[in-house]
Structures are given as structure tokens and as C-alpha cells.
Amino acid sequence: MTDETDRHTLSARFDPTGVEAPIYARWLDRGAFHVDPADATDPYVIAIPPPNVTAALHMGHGLNNTIQDVLVRFQRMRGRDAMWIPGTDHAGIATQNVVERDLAGQGLSRHDLGREKFVERVWEWVDQYGSTIIEQLKTIGCSCDWKRTRFTLDEGLSAAVREVFVRLYEKGLIYRGNYIINWCPRCLTALSNEEAEHQETAGRLYHIRYPLAEADGESVVVATTRPETMLGDTAVAVHPGDERNRHLVGREIELPLVGRRIPVVADEYVDPEFGSGFVKVTPAHDPNDFEIGLRHDLPRVDVMNDDATMSDQAPEAYHGLDRFEARRKVLEDLEALGLLVETEDHQHSVGHCYRCSTVVEPRLSLQWFVRMKPLAEPALQAYRDGDLRFHPERFGNTYEHWMTNVRYWCISRQLWWGHRIPVWYCQACDEILVAREDPTECAACGGALEQDPDVLDTWFSSWLWPFSTLGWPDATLDLRAFYPTNTLSTAPEILFFWVARMVMAGLEFVGELPFTDVLLHGTVRDAQGRRMSKSLGNGVDPLEVVQLFGADAMRFTLVNAAALGTDLQLDHEDLESSFRVGRNFANKMWNAVRFALGYLTEADLETKPEDTDLELTDRWILARFERTASEVTDALERFRLHDAAELTYQFVWAEFCDWYLELVKSRLRGDRGEESRVAAAATLAHVLDGWLRLLHPIMPFITEEMHCHLPGRSETDSLIKGPWPDLSKGWEEPEAEAAVGALQEILGAVRNLRSEYGVDPSRRVPAFVARAPEPVATALASENEALLRLGRLSSLDLVDAAPAGEPGAHVVLRSGVEVILPLAGIVDIEKERGRIEAEVERLEGLLTGTRARLENKRFVDQAPAEVVDREKEKSRSLEERLRLLAEKRAAFGSG
């Protein structure tokens, strides 16, 4: 045994604030996360989902980046060239909004600065704040290859965006046209279908009478949730098979409030069973109406401005009114004319801007689009062929549904911050140039050019992320070495926004899937099950958690709580309850290693357990460790990180700390001789080193700190590159596992009996074990001293049967072993007997009443089913309690 000063190589109390930052700095100094492409023979690559450059770390980032880090560290320890590509997204709308708000505080708008100066201001903001989230990711332990940090507006990534746009345009897959798009009147830009997030809304359905032209009082009734759009109606439609109404096809309607005459047309889109069978048609403000308009060559009247005020194409009385003010006035005017027939409550789905939550306006607009179907077909086939896998598997069905029903993608945005669309218009000859490099003059006539003012959707650069970050379109060493990547971890809500589009882009432009496995983790919610958000004030700041409990405690808690594909809940009002599992586990490990350091020497770490004379408990813990290591490895390979965390937690806490350390204390002191001490110490060192490695991907800081304090180790020794525990040792010991398992069951029975019969916890009492098979009897004899200490027993003797005539508690275990706890002289027999008799009498009275009710046919037939079920459950519970009391009464004798 080493002297007492060596026991305190680790401080008495684990303080993560003094450990985590220095360790991370050492990793960076050594370039521990960097992989040279020339040396990469077995790469494992993850490309980080790039957080918005505007973002600060939230718990969703904390969860997803911990998951990625666990996977990367696991593969790095297994000897693979694990490389994690970091970076941030320029986040067009989000970043522009932030800077515009900053300008508004100075009484300015972007238009006051002009485009060039505004973009310069955004770059200044990005340079000042853009690295914040990267530094925060380092704080939670992310082992990214920081030398490869990318930004979606970097020069190289911008070149990739240009290349993709030009290629798709040349293939006829990018085109410009007037279509109905989702328009955000707050952000003043088009949105893709996926960016218009639909929410169930309690609205109103308005039934409006439209008079027929040149008809005395004859009219039709239409229904709408957006009556202000009627000002842009250019037809009314009926189904061609509608016997009630098809006679009106070809007639004209006098459009109320406008005075414009519009035709009645026949179109199969109309549902003749809904309402009156008539539908108002507004081709400039509804996607379905737009299609009807194409089929019937209807004019398109856009009655709204970009800011959702009414345009000069609406009647003068409504000019300049906000769309909702216009709605109120339209309804008032219709009611005054006696044309508002009915108003009813109506639950319907309304699109909202994914950035600012403003209600989006479907409207006609000249935009750039991508034809997605040709790109989606090979991406869908890759999934159907089994080359692309989703975890959990159920998300494959979602992916297949979306890819089967894919629509065009609106890629133009009316913003100033982002990738400018690489299209130029000749001012002299109407030539359109789409180019990889900025042209100086029209190729057709030499005239002056003007570039398209719009920028590309943020996702247009993000969908190229797995290969643009590696240098594509150039054939770089990085691209050859690290593409395709292996795994993507992200949130299910961007499965189509980003994941599916990356699959399409990888296959289209590089000819390979960008990754083979997609891990879709759950959502972090509060204690009430709500999504965390700024508006609800229910968020949990990961950096606050790190400051309070340490990064390892946070990481373990998140991984342990995040079963594959399920949401996890954290209480933002009680961080202690949310993160104490991780904190307590860190403290438990720290104390266990501090104890071990008091006994281990450098020679012990160098001694192989198989070269010593192993005893029962040594063989047991070695077998248990190898089984745990195998199961943890399998769990990580199958992306079941929750299982890996739980398996390791149970092994370290319940088997290593609570059992093995307690069983070998006397041997480590040398009480059983030097040979026994050497075996115990070698086994302890081997298993301790092993579980530090198992936990390192999840809890990298504390495991690194404890590992480098083991005898013979220093700060230059790191777990970063492993090795991962060797699973080929062959420590299979079923007999040892069964014998020690029996000891655990016996001790558990003793503790339960003590608690059940109210034995003073501090009092040492005798216990007996009967009918123990020979291996269990041998184990009891060899570990008797430890069992007495752990069970607070004065003696633990083997007997053939329970002592006759003596009051005592007993239990028969699953193995058939019987455990007896004598009670005479330990508890007040007469007092306990009297208490039990009184309780039996009380419960029997309750049971009699319950049975009487259940035997009453009228009660059973007429009472609600749940009431009857409660009575049945009450009867079963009372019977079980009486059975247990009968056992206890027998234990105290007849008196």
C-alpha cells in the first residue's frame, strides 16, 4: 500500500472548472482532432450541421453536438481517422434581421445605407460575433477539426454554389417564372414550401353572396377564410359534373365591391359536396386557383403590395390598408350590402414564416425555382435499395413520402445578405447570362449588364455542405480522402429542409451519397413537455449548466436521457434535479479512483490479470467488464447512445464501486497475503482503465483527468486515440458470475428484510443462509468479512434450515437459497405482533366492504366501468397486503 500522501493525487472533491479548460487546451496544442488526408487510411467523417452564425448555444445544440462528439471520439479510439468538420451557416433571413434590428436602434434602415454598405455592415457583425458559437462548442468538449472550420459564404463554398446553380440551369432544372409562392410580408421575401410552417389556427369561414350579372336577384354563394382576396377574384368555378350548378357555366358574376364581371367556369378541382359547390378563384393569391387560372386562361390580379397592404389593383377604398384591416372593411361593406350570408368558426392550417412567425401570404411572384423530381428519384432509390439508412427506421417512411411527392423549390430570396443569384440581364438586348464568373459585358451585344438583385435560399448553400467543405468542385485531397462522410446527426424537423436535399445534391454532383446513416434525435423539452423557446422563457443555457455542474455532467445527462428517437425533458426551473444524475456520477467515479490510487502502483498497472492467481471476485468483475464493454460497443455501433450510457453507469456504480471495491478492500491492504493483493490490484487496474475508456466518448474531461493520474501516467498520456477496450480477452466466467450474483441477491434480501421489519440501520444483527449450493457456500465463506460489513451483520452462518421455534423473517430467493433474519431481541415482538393484528383487522374490514360492493349486481351493472375497475383493483391490493401481513405475523410466532 502506498503512503497517505499518494492517496490525494486527485483532489478531495472534483471541481470541473479547474479541469476542463486546461485539458481542452492540451488537446488543441497537440492537434489531437486534426487528420491529414495523406494519412487517412480508414476515415470516419461527420460534417456538423452548421449552426446559424447568429446563434448562441442552446440545449438542442448541446444534445446534437454531444451525440456527434460521442460518435467521433468512439471511432477515434478504435483507431479510425475520425474527422469532424465544423462550421457555421450565414443564415440569410436570420442574420439580416439581426443587423436590421441593430440599425433600427440607430434610427436607420438598410435602404439608408444601400446594398453594398449594408452587406459590409453584416460582415462586420459576423466578424465580431460569428465565432461565438464555435467557442461555446469547444466549452462542451466538441472534438472538431477546427483547422477545417467553414462558413457557407466562404470563397470556396461560394464557388461551389455558383457551380451548382450553373449546372442545374444548363440542365434545365433551374428556371424563372411567375408562380404562387409563400411570401413573408415581415421579412419581405419569398419562402420555400418547407419554410412556411403550418399551424392549426382557430379562424373564421365567411359565406359571401355573389350576384349573377344581368339577373334579377339571382346569385351564388362562395366561402372563404380570406375575404380580402376576393378583390382579386377573376372567376367562380363549379365542378363539371355538378347537376345543381353546371347550367351556370358561361354566365358572368358581378364581383361585389369591385364591379368587375368575372366568368363562371367548370373545373374538376372543385369539390361539389363542399358547401354550395361554388368556389371563388383568385389566381394571384392561391396555388390551387393559380392552376385553375392556367387551365382557363384567367387574368391574375395581385391586390397586395410586398408588405401585405392593399395595392392599387384593389378598389381605391382599400388602397394602403393592411390585409387584416382590409379584411375587416371588406366584411363591413359586404354586410352593409346584405351580401355576408354567414360567418362560422373554422379550424384550419395557416402558414407562418419559420423565422419571424408572421402569417405568410400566398401570392403571385416572379421567382427562381428548381425542378426537384429528377433529383429526388435517385435519392429515393438509394433509400429503397438500403444504401441510405435512418435511425430510428420510422423516419424512412417520412423520407419516402416526401421524396415521392416532391414539388418545385423556390430558391430566390428578396434579401441582400446571402449568395447573389449568378444571373445577369443585358440592358440593351434582353440577353440573360448565367455564369460561374462575374461577366463584364453582354456576350451577345457588348451591352451593360445588371445582376439579379435576389439572393439564394440559405439551404441552397447548406445542401452542398458535405462536399463543398472538402473543396468541391476542385478535386482536392480532402475530397478524395473524406467524401463520402459516414454519419449525419440532426433534428427530424429538417429532414426535408436539409437532409433530403443533401442526399440529392451528393448523388447529382459527386455521384455518391453524402452519408450512409442518418441519426435523428429527439427534441429537448421542458418539464411540461413544451418545446424550449425564448418566447416561453423555458430554455436551459448549456453554458450555465457547464458552469454549475461541468460539461461532463451535462453530456452524460443528455445522452443518458435521450433514448433513440424520443424527446427528453429538462426542468428549466430546477437545474439541480435535471443534471444531478450526471454530477453525482462524476463524483462517484472521482471518489472511486481516489480510493484506487491509494493502493495501486505502476507495477500493478503493468501486470496483466491473467498472469496472477485470480480469485472468485476478480474473475467475476473481469467477466462483467468484458460483457459490459461488448454491449456498450454494440450500442454505440447501432447509435443507441442512451443504452451505452446506461450500461456503463450501471457497471461502474453498481458493480465496480458498490461491489468489487468493497469486496477487495481487505485484499488490497494485503490481509490475504501478497499473492492475493497482486491479483486484486492487477484486476482493479485493468477494469478501472477499461471503464475510463468506455466512458471517455461521453465524459471526456473527467476520464482524461483521472487516467493521467494513474501510476506511471502523466499529462502526455491521453485517451483521445484510445485504444478502445480489447474485447478478445475471453473473460467468460459463468460460474463466477452466478456465484457473485447469488451473493448480491443474498445481501439484497438481508437489506430488504432489515428495512421491512424496522431493524435499526446501525445495529449489527445475525443472519442465516440455508440450502446454499456448494459454489455459493464457498463464495459466502471467502467473502464473509465483506458481506458482514455491507449488510451490517454480526454474523452470517450457513445452516441446513431456519432455527425452529424462533421468531424470524425469511425469504426464498430465485436460486432456492433461503435467507433468515432472527427477530428475537432485535425488535419488540409483542408490540409488532399487536400492530400487525390491528392492521389485519382494519384491512379485513375494508376488504369485506369492497367484496360486498363487487357482489352487488346492481352496483356492477350500473356503476361506471372505471368505478368498478377501481373497486376490483382495491380488492386485489387489500388481498396482497393481507398476504404480506400474514407472512410477517408468522415470522413473529403465535405468541
PDB file of N, CA and C in Angstrom, residues 614-667:
ATOM      1  N   LEU A 614      -5.947 -15.404  -9.955  1.00  0.00           N
ATOM      2  CA  LEU A 614      -7.222 -14.697  -9.796  1.00  0.00           C
ATOM      3  C   LEU A 614      -8.149 -15.431  -8.835  1.00  0.00           C
ATOM      4  N   GLU A 615      -8.861 -14.644  -8.036  1.00  0.00           N
ATOM      5  CA  GLU A 615      -9.855 -15.202  -7.131  1.00  0.00           C
ATOM      6  C   GLU A 615     -11.251 -14.978  -7.708  1.00  0.00           C
ATOM      7  N   LEU A 616     -12.225 -15.518  -6.992  1.00  0.00           N
ATOM      8  CA  LEU A 616     -13.602 -15.506  -7.479  1.00  0.00           C
ATOM      9  C   LEU A 616     -14.054 -14.109  -7.901  1.00  0.00           C
ATOM     10  N   THR A 617     -13.883 -13.121  -7.034  1.00  0.00           N
ATOM     11  CA  THR A 617     -14.394 -11.777  -7.344  1.00  0.00           C
ATOM     12  C   THR A 617     -13.626 -11.141  -8.490  1.00  0.00           C
ATOM     13  N   ASP A 618     -12.346 -11.483  -8.633  1.00  0.00           N
ATOM     14  CA  ASP A 618     -11.576 -10.967  -9.769  1.00  0.00           C
ATOM     15  C   ASP A 618     -12.150 -11.515 -11.071  1.00  0.00           C
ATOM     16  N   ARG A 619     -12.364 -12.822 -11.102  1.00  0.00           N
ATOM     17  CA  ARG A 619     -12.894 -13.439 -12.316  1.00  0.00           C
ATOM     18  C   ARG A 619     -14.289 -12.901 -12.634  1.00  0.00           C
ATOM     19  N   TRP A 620     -15.056 -12.640 -11.577  1.00  0.00           N
ATOM     20  CA  TRP A 620     -16.413 -12.093 -11.767  1.00  0.00           C
ATOM     21  C   TRP A 620     -16.370 -10.702 -12.388  1.00  0.00           C
ATOM     22  N   ILE A 621     -15.557  -9.778 -11.853  1.00  0.00           N
ATOM     23  CA  ILE A 621     -15.563  -8.403 -12.361  1.00  0.00           C
ATOM     24  C   ILE A 621     -14.957  -8.341 -13.755  1.00  0.00           C
ATOM     25  N   LEU A 622     -13.968  -9.203 -14.035  1.00  0.00           N
ATOM     26  CA  LEU A 622     -13.406  -9.236 -15.377  1.00  0.00           C
ATOM     27  C   LEU A 622     -14.449  -9.710 -16.394  1.00  0.00           C
ATOM     28  N   ALA A 623     -15.224 -10.721 -16.018  1.00  0.00           N
ATOM     29  CA  ALA A 623     -16.280 -11.214 -16.905  1.00  0.00           C
ATOM     30  C   ALA A 623     -17.362 -10.158 -17.109  1.00  0.00           C
ATOM     31  N   ARG A 624     -17.733  -9.500 -16.002  1.00  0.00           N
ATOM     32  CA  ARG A 624     -18.769  -8.475 -16.093  1.00  0.00           C
ATOM     33  C   ARG A 624     -18.285  -7.287 -16.938  1.00  0.00           C
ATOM     34  N   PHE A 625     -16.996  -6.920 -16.782  1.00  0.00           N
ATOM     35  CA  PHE A 625     -16.477  -5.800 -17.572  1.00  0.00           C
ATOM     36  C   PHE A 625     -16.473  -6.145 -19.055  1.00  0.00           C
ATOM     37  N   GLU A 626     -15.989  -7.338 -19.394  1.00  0.00           N
ATOM     38  CA  GLU A 626     -15.925  -7.685 -20.810  1.00  0.00           C
ATOM     39  C   GLU A 626     -17.319  -7.755 -21.423  1.00  0.00           C
ATOM     40  N   ARG A 627     -18.289  -8.260 -20.666  1.00  0.00           N
ATOM     41  CA  ARG A 627     -19.666  -8.304 -21.177  1.00  0.00           C
ATOM     42  C   ARG A 627     -20.200  -6.875 -21.377  1.00  0.00           C
ATOM     43  N   THR A 628     -19.940  -6.010 -20.391  1.00  0.00           N
ATOM     44  CA  THR A 628     -20.394  -4.622 -20.498  1.00  0.00           C
ATOM     45  C   THR A 628     -19.732  -3.923 -21.673  1.00  0.00           C
ATOM     46  N   ALA A 629     -18.408  -4.107 -21.813  1.00  0.00           N
ATOM     47  CA  ALA A 629     -17.683  -3.465 -22.917  1.00  0.00           C
ATOM     48  C   ALA A 629     -18.233  -3.919 -24.269  1.00  0.00           C
ATOM     49  N   SER A 630     -18.556  -5.179 -24.389  1.00  0.00           N
ATOM     50  CA  SER A 630     -19.117  -5.704 -25.630  1.00  0.00           C
ATOM     51  C   SER A 630     -20.480  -5.089 -25.916  1.00  0.00           C
ATOM     52  N   GLU A 631     -21.314  -4.990 -24.886  1.00  0.00           N
ATOM     53  CA  GLU A 631     -22.653  -4.429 -25.061  1.00  0.00           C
ATOM     54  C   GLU A 631     -22.600  -2.931 -25.358  1.00  0.00           C
ATOM     55  N   VAL A 632     -21.670  -2.225 -24.719  1.00  0.00           N
ATOM     56  CA  VAL A 632     -21.514  -0.790 -24.970  1.00  0.00           C
ATOM     57  C   VAL A 632     -21.047  -0.564 -26.405  1.00  0.00           C
ATOM     58  N   THR A 633     -20.088  -1.361 -26.835  1.00  0.00           N
ATOM     59  CA  THR A 633     -19.591  -1.243 -28.207  1.00  0.00           C
ATOM     60  C   THR A 633     -20.717  -1.474 -29.212  1.00  0.00           C
ATOM     61  N   ASP A 634     -21.504  -2.502 -28.977  1.00  0.00           N
ATOM     62  CA  ASP A 634     -22.628  -2.808 -29.863  1.00  0.00           C
ATOM     63  C   ASP A 634     -23.642  -1.665 -29.866  1.00  0.00           C
ATOM     64  N   ALA A 635     -23.913  -1.100 -28.687  1.00  0.00           N
ATOM     65  CA  ALA A 635     -24.881   0.002 -28.591  1.00  0.00           C
ATOM     66  C   ALA A 635     -24.397   1.218 -29.378  1.00  0.00           C
ATOM     67  N   LEU A 636     -23.116   1.564 -29.258  1.00  0.00           N
ATOM     68  CA  LEU A 636     -22.587   2.719 -29.980  1.00  0.00           C
ATOM     69  C   LEU A 636     -22.587   2.476 -31.479  1.00  0.00           C
ATOM     70  N   GLU A 637     -22.295   1.266 -31.895  1.00  0.00           N
ATOM     71  CA  GLU A 637     -22.308   0.946 -33.325  1.00  0.00           C
ATOM     72  C   GLU A 637     -23.714   1.078 -33.899  1.00  0.00           C
ATOM     73  N   ARG A 638     -24.728   0.827 -33.066  1.00  0.00           N
ATOM     74  CA  ARG A 638     -26.121   0.893 -33.527  1.00  0.00           C
ATOM     75  C   ARG A 638     -26.768   2.241 -33.184  1.00  0.00           C
ATOM     76  N   PHE A 639     -25.923   3.212 -32.789  1.00  0.00           N
ATOM     77  CA  PHE A 639     -26.374   4.570 -32.478  1.00  0.00           C
ATOM     78  C   PHE A 639     -27.331   4.615 -31.280  1.00  0.00           C
ATOM     79  N   ARG A 640     -27.247   3.629 -30.405  1.00  0.00           N
ATOM     80  CA  ARG A 640     -28.075   3.614 -29.200  1.00  0.00           C
ATOM     81  C   ARG A 640     -27.227   4.153 -28.038  1.00  0.00           C
ATOM     82  N   LEU A 641     -26.955   5.452 -28.106  1.00  0.00           N
ATOM     83  CA  LEU A 641     -26.060   6.079 -27.138  1.00  0.00           C
ATOM     84  C   LEU A 641     -26.634   6.028 -25.731  1.00  0.00           C
ATOM     85  N   HIS A 642     -27.943   6.114 -25.636  1.00  0.00           N
ATOM     86  CA  HIS A 642     -28.605   6.017 -24.332  1.00  0.00           C
ATOM     87  C   HIS A 642     -28.281   4.687 -23.665  1.00  0.00           C
ATOM     88  N   ASP A 643     -28.350   3.604 -24.426  1.00  0.00           N
ATOM     89  CA  ASP A 643     -28.032   2.282 -23.863  1.00  0.00           C
ATOM     90  C   ASP A 643     -26.575   2.209 -23.431  1.00  0.00           C
ATOM     91  N   ALA A 644     -25.677   2.776 -24.245  1.00  0.00           N
ATOM     92  CA  ALA A 644     -24.256   2.760 -23.893  1.00  0.00           C
ATOM     93  C   ALA A 644     -24.015   3.489 -22.577  1.00  0.00           C
ATOM     94  N   ALA A 645     -24.662   4.641 -22.405  1.00  0.00           N
ATOM     95  CA  ALA A 645     -24.502   5.407 -21.167  1.00  0.00           C
ATOM     96  C   ALA A 645     -25.062   4.645 -19.973  1.00  0.00           C
ATOM     97  N   GLU A 646     -26.236   4.066 -20.129  1.00  0.00           N
ATOM     98  CA  GLU A 646     -26.874   3.365 -19.016  1.00  0.00           C
ATOM     99  C   GLU A 646     -26.104   2.105 -18.634  1.00  0.00           C
ATOM    100  N   LEU A 647     -25.638   1.350 -19.610  1.00  0.00           N
ATOM    101  CA  LEU A 647     -24.866   0.132 -19.329  1.00  0.00           C
ATOM    102  C   LEU A 647     -23.594   0.463 -18.559  1.00  0.00           C
ATOM    103  N   THR A 648     -22.896   1.503 -18.981  1.00  0.00           N
ATOM    104  CA  THR A 648     -21.655   1.881 -18.299  1.00  0.00           C
ATOM    105  C   THR A 648     -21.943   2.405 -16.905  1.00  0.00           C
ATOM    106  N   TYR A 649     -22.986   3.202 -16.785  1.00  0.00           N
ATOM    107  CA  TYR A 649     -23.384   3.741 -15.476  1.00  0.00           C
ATOM    108  C   TYR A 649     -23.663   2.601 -14.489  1.00  0.00           C
ATOM    109  N   GLN A 650     -24.461   1.633 -14.916  1.00  0.00           N
ATOM    110  CA  GLN A 650     -24.807   0.527 -14.023  1.00  0.00           C
ATOM    111  C   GLN A 650     -23.575  -0.303 -13.659  1.00  0.00           C
ATOM    112  N   PHE A 651     -22.680  -0.508 -14.613  1.00  0.00           N
ATOM    113  CA  PHE A 651     -21.479  -1.284 -14.305  1.00  0.00           C
ATOM    114  C   PHE A 651     -20.588  -0.540 -13.313  1.00  0.00           C
ATOM    115  N   VAL A 652     -20.308   0.720 -13.605  1.00  0.00           N
ATOM    116  CA  VAL A 652     -19.371   1.467 -12.753  1.00  0.00           C
ATOM    117  C   VAL A 652     -19.944   1.667 -11.362  1.00  0.00           C
ATOM    118  N   TRP A 653     -21.182   2.091 -11.291  1.00  0.00           N
ATOM    119  CA  TRP A 653     -21.761   2.417  -9.985  1.00  0.00           C
ATOM    120  C   TRP A 653     -22.100   1.148  -9.201  1.00  0.00           C
ATOM    121  N   ALA A 654     -22.895   0.264  -9.797  1.00  0.00           N
ATOM    122  CA  ALA A 654     -23.472  -0.853  -9.036  1.00  0.00           C
ATOM    123  C   ALA A 654     -22.520  -2.035  -8.900  1.00  0.00           C
ATOM    124  N   GLU A 655     -21.695  -2.285  -9.913  1.00  0.00           N
ATOM    125  CA  GLU A 655     -20.854  -3.482  -9.861  1.00  0.00           C
ATOM    126  C   GLU A 655     -19.419  -3.161  -9.447  1.00  0.00           C
ATOM    127  N   PHE A 656     -18.822  -2.150 -10.082  1.00  0.00           N
ATOM    128  CA  PHE A 656     -17.439  -1.834  -9.745  1.00  0.00           C
ATOM    129  C   PHE A 656     -17.327  -1.143  -8.386  1.00  0.00           C
ATOM    130  N   CYS A 657     -18.058  -0.036  -8.219  1.00  0.00           N
ATOM    131  CA  CYS A 657     -17.927   0.747  -6.970  1.00  0.00           C
ATOM    132  C   CYS A 657     -18.592   0.056  -5.790  1.00  0.00           C
ATOM    133  N   ASP A 658     -19.864  -0.298  -5.925  1.00  0.00           N
ATOM    134  CA  ASP A 658     -20.628  -0.810  -4.782  1.00  0.00           C
ATOM    135  C   ASP A 658     -20.303  -2.250  -4.447  1.00  0.00           C
ATOM    136  N   TRP A 659     -19.697  -2.992  -5.386  1.00  0.00           N
ATOM    137  CA  TRP A 659     -19.405  -4.392  -5.084  1.00  0.00           C
ATOM    138  C   TRP A 659     -17.916  -4.717  -5.143  1.00  0.00           C
ATOM    139  N   TYR A 660     -17.321  -4.548  -6.297  1.00  0.00           N
ATOM    140  CA  TYR A 660     -15.940  -5.023  -6.385  1.00  0.00           C
ATOM    141  C   TYR A 660     -15.020  -4.280  -5.422  1.00  0.00           C
ATOM    142  N   LEU A 661     -15.093  -2.960  -5.381  1.00  0.00           N
ATOM    143  CA  LEU A 661     -14.211  -2.226  -4.468  1.00  0.00           C
ATOM    144  C   LEU A 661     -14.440  -2.632  -3.021  1.00  0.00           C
ATOM    145  N   GLU A 662     -15.698  -2.870  -2.662  1.00  0.00           N
ATOM    146  CA  GLU A 662     -15.990  -3.272  -1.281  1.00  0.00           C
ATOM    147  C   GLU A 662     -15.458  -4.675  -1.001  1.00  0.00           C
ATOM    148  N   LEU A 663     -15.539  -5.563  -1.973  1.00  0.00           N
ATOM    149  CA  LEU A 663     -15.116  -6.943  -1.762  1.00  0.00           C
ATOM    150  C   LEU A 663     -13.599  -7.083  -1.687  1.00  0.00           C
ATOM    151  N   VAL A 664     -12.862  -6.179  -2.354  1.00  0.00           N
ATOM    152  CA  VAL A 664     -11.399  -6.366  -2.401  1.00  0.00           C
ATOM    153  C   VAL A 664     -10.625  -5.446  -1.466  1.00  0.00           C
ATOM    154  N   LYS A 665     -11.298  -4.671  -0.641  1.00  0.00           N
ATOM    155  CA  LYS A 665     -10.578  -3.744   0.240  1.00  0.00           C
ATOM    156  C   LYS A 665      -9.544  -4.460   1.102  1.00  0.00           C
ATOM    157  N   SER A 666      -9.954  -5.552   1.719  1.00  0.00           N
ATOM    158  CA  SER A 666      -9.012  -6.253   2.616  1.00  0.00           C
ATOM    159  C   SER A 666      -7.860  -6.856   1.826  1.00  0.00           C
ATOM    160  N   ARG A 667      -8.126  -7.313   0.639  1.00  0.00           N
ATOM    161  CA  ARG A 667      -7.054  -7.897  -0.185  1.00  0.00           C
ATOM    162  C   ARG A 667      -6.074  -6.823  -0.626  1.00  0.00           C
TER     163      ARG A 667
END
